[in-house]
Amino acid sequence: MDPRRIDLNRRHSREMGLLFQRFIDEHPDLDNDAHGAEMTDEQEAQWRAYSAEALARHQAQRAALATELEAEQRRS
């Protein structure tokens, strides 16, 4: 895998981790520390809405990188 893709994936993972921590901090009713605890459907929907902008940005960045990598392969 191209090192740029690895770096981008790592950055996205860190960003989503930080965003999830902020989400947890802003939703004290979620007990993220409980072993094996899962969010309810409502909480999952809240998380999806909360993270939608970041997810869309990440998808666009991955798509742009994929396009760049494909163009480089075609030129070689």
PDB file of C-alpha atoms in Angstrom:
ATOM      1  CA  MET A   1       0.000   0.000   0.000  1.00  0.00           C
ATOM      2  CA  ASP A   2       1.245   3.471  -0.836  1.00  0.00           C
ATOM      3  CA  PRO A   3       2.730   5.272   2.194  1.00  0.00           C
ATOM      4  CA  ARG A   4       0.513   8.297   1.503  1.00  0.00           C
ATOM      5  CA  ARG A   5      -2.570   6.133   1.813  1.00  0.00           C
ATOM      6  CA  ILE A   6      -1.268   4.646   5.057  1.00  0.00           C
ATOM      7  CA  ASP A   7      -0.572   8.123   6.446  1.00  0.00           C
ATOM      8  CA  LEU A   8      -4.009   9.370   5.419  1.00  0.00           C
ATOM      9  CA  ASN A   9      -5.717   6.349   6.986  1.00  0.00           C
ATOM     10  CA  ARG A  10      -3.789   6.874  10.220  1.00  0.00           C
ATOM     11  CA  ARG A  11      -4.663  10.571  10.312  1.00  0.00           C
ATOM     12  CA  HIS A  12      -8.331   9.806   9.709  1.00  0.00           C
ATOM     13  CA  SER A  13      -8.291   7.185  12.439  1.00  0.00           C
ATOM     14  CA  ARG A  14      -6.781   9.650  14.923  1.00  0.00           C
ATOM     15  CA  GLU A  15      -9.254  12.367  13.924  1.00  0.00           C
ATOM     16  CA  MET A  16     -12.238  10.051  14.323  1.00  0.00           C
ATOM     17  CA  GLY A  17     -10.923   8.871  17.677  1.00  0.00           C
ATOM     18  CA  LEU A  18     -10.665  12.451  18.915  1.00  0.00           C
ATOM     19  CA  LEU A  19     -14.072  13.292  17.491  1.00  0.00           C
ATOM     20  CA  PHE A  20     -15.604  10.260  19.209  1.00  0.00           C
ATOM     21  CA  GLN A  21     -14.036  11.306  22.499  1.00  0.00           C
ATOM     22  CA  ARG A  22     -15.576  14.784  22.110  1.00  0.00           C
ATOM     23  CA  PHE A  23     -18.918  13.139  21.341  1.00  0.00           C
ATOM     24  CA  ILE A  24     -18.647  11.040  24.503  1.00  0.00           C
ATOM     25  CA  ASP A  25     -17.673  14.113  26.533  1.00  0.00           C
ATOM     26  CA  GLU A  26     -20.683  16.009  25.193  1.00  0.00           C
ATOM     27  CA  HIS A  27     -23.024  13.073  25.887  1.00  0.00           C
ATOM     28  CA  PRO A  28     -22.399  12.121  29.519  1.00  0.00           C
ATOM     29  CA  ASP A  29     -25.317   9.679  29.382  1.00  0.00           C
ATOM     30  CA  LEU A  30     -23.083   7.375  27.302  1.00  0.00           C
ATOM     31  CA  ASP A  31     -20.976   5.075  29.398  1.00  0.00           C
ATOM     32  CA  ASN A  32     -18.107   4.438  27.011  1.00  0.00           C
ATOM     33  CA  ASP A  33     -15.992   2.846  29.724  1.00  0.00           C
ATOM     34  CA  ALA A  34     -18.356  -0.041  30.389  1.00  0.00           C
ATOM     35  CA  HIS A  35     -16.760  -3.218  29.081  1.00  0.00           C
ATOM     36  CA  GLY A  36     -18.641  -4.536  26.089  1.00  0.00           C
ATOM     37  CA  ALA A  37     -21.195  -1.719  26.220  1.00  0.00           C
ATOM     38  CA  GLU A  38     -22.853  -0.829  22.954  1.00  0.00           C
ATOM     39  CA  MET A  39     -24.698   2.307  22.001  1.00  0.00           C
ATOM     40  CA  THR A  40     -28.425   2.195  21.498  1.00  0.00           C
ATOM     41  CA  ASP A  41     -29.857   2.754  18.024  1.00  0.00           C
ATOM     42  CA  GLU A  42     -30.682   6.334  19.027  1.00  0.00           C
ATOM     43  CA  GLN A  43     -27.144   6.942  20.264  1.00  0.00           C
ATOM     44  CA  GLU A  44     -25.725   5.415  17.070  1.00  0.00           C
ATOM     45  CA  ALA A  45     -27.906   7.794  15.050  1.00  0.00           C
ATOM     46  CA  GLN A  46     -26.618  10.715  17.126  1.00  0.00           C
ATOM     47  CA  TRP A  47     -23.025   9.627  16.485  1.00  0.00           C
ATOM     48  CA  ARG A  48     -23.648   9.238  12.745  1.00  0.00           C
ATOM     49  CA  ALA A  49     -25.091  12.756  12.598  1.00  0.00           C
ATOM     50  CA  TYR A  50     -22.274  14.133  14.756  1.00  0.00           C
ATOM     51  CA  SER A  51     -19.552  12.555  12.635  1.00  0.00           C
ATOM     52  CA  ALA A  52     -21.174  12.922   9.197  1.00  0.00           C
ATOM     53  CA  GLU A  53     -19.195  15.995   8.159  1.00  0.00           C
ATOM     54  CA  ALA A  54     -15.861  14.457   9.127  1.00  0.00           C
ATOM     55  CA  LEU A  55     -16.757  11.181   7.435  1.00  0.00           C
ATOM     56  CA  ALA A  56     -17.713  12.968   4.208  1.00  0.00           C
ATOM     57  CA  ARG A  57     -14.462  14.961   4.300  1.00  0.00           C
ATOM     58  CA  HIS A  58     -12.443  11.781   4.883  1.00  0.00           C
ATOM     59  CA  GLN A  59     -14.176   9.995   2.018  1.00  0.00           C
ATOM     60  CA  ALA A  60     -13.456  12.932  -0.293  1.00  0.00           C
ATOM     61  CA  GLN A  61      -9.803  12.988   0.751  1.00  0.00           C
ATOM     62  CA  ARG A  62      -9.442   9.249   0.189  1.00  0.00           C
ATOM     63  CA  ALA A  63     -11.111   9.522  -3.211  1.00  0.00           C
ATOM     64  CA  ALA A  64      -8.815  12.402  -4.209  1.00  0.00           C
ATOM     65  CA  LEU A  65      -5.753  10.439  -3.171  1.00  0.00           C
ATOM     66  CA  ALA A  66      -6.976   7.362  -5.051  1.00  0.00           C
ATOM     67  CA  THR A  67      -7.429   9.485  -8.172  1.00  0.00           C
ATOM     68  CA  GLU A  68      -3.924  10.892  -7.758  1.00  0.00           C
ATOM     69  CA  LEU A  69      -2.408   7.439  -7.270  1.00  0.00           C
ATOM     70  CA  GLU A  70      -4.237   6.054 -10.312  1.00  0.00           C
ATOM     71  CA  ALA A  71      -3.023   8.976 -12.423  1.00  0.00           C
ATOM     72  CA  GLU A  72       0.542   8.315 -11.292  1.00  0.00           C
ATOM     73  CA  GLN A  73       0.205   4.638 -12.245  1.00  0.00           C
ATOM     74  CA  ARG A  74      -1.105   5.529 -15.691  1.00  0.00           C
ATOM     75  CA  ARG A  75       1.841   7.872 -16.273  1.00  0.00           C
ATOM     76  CA  SER A  76       4.388   5.213 -15.341  1.00  0.00           C
TER      77      SER A  76
END
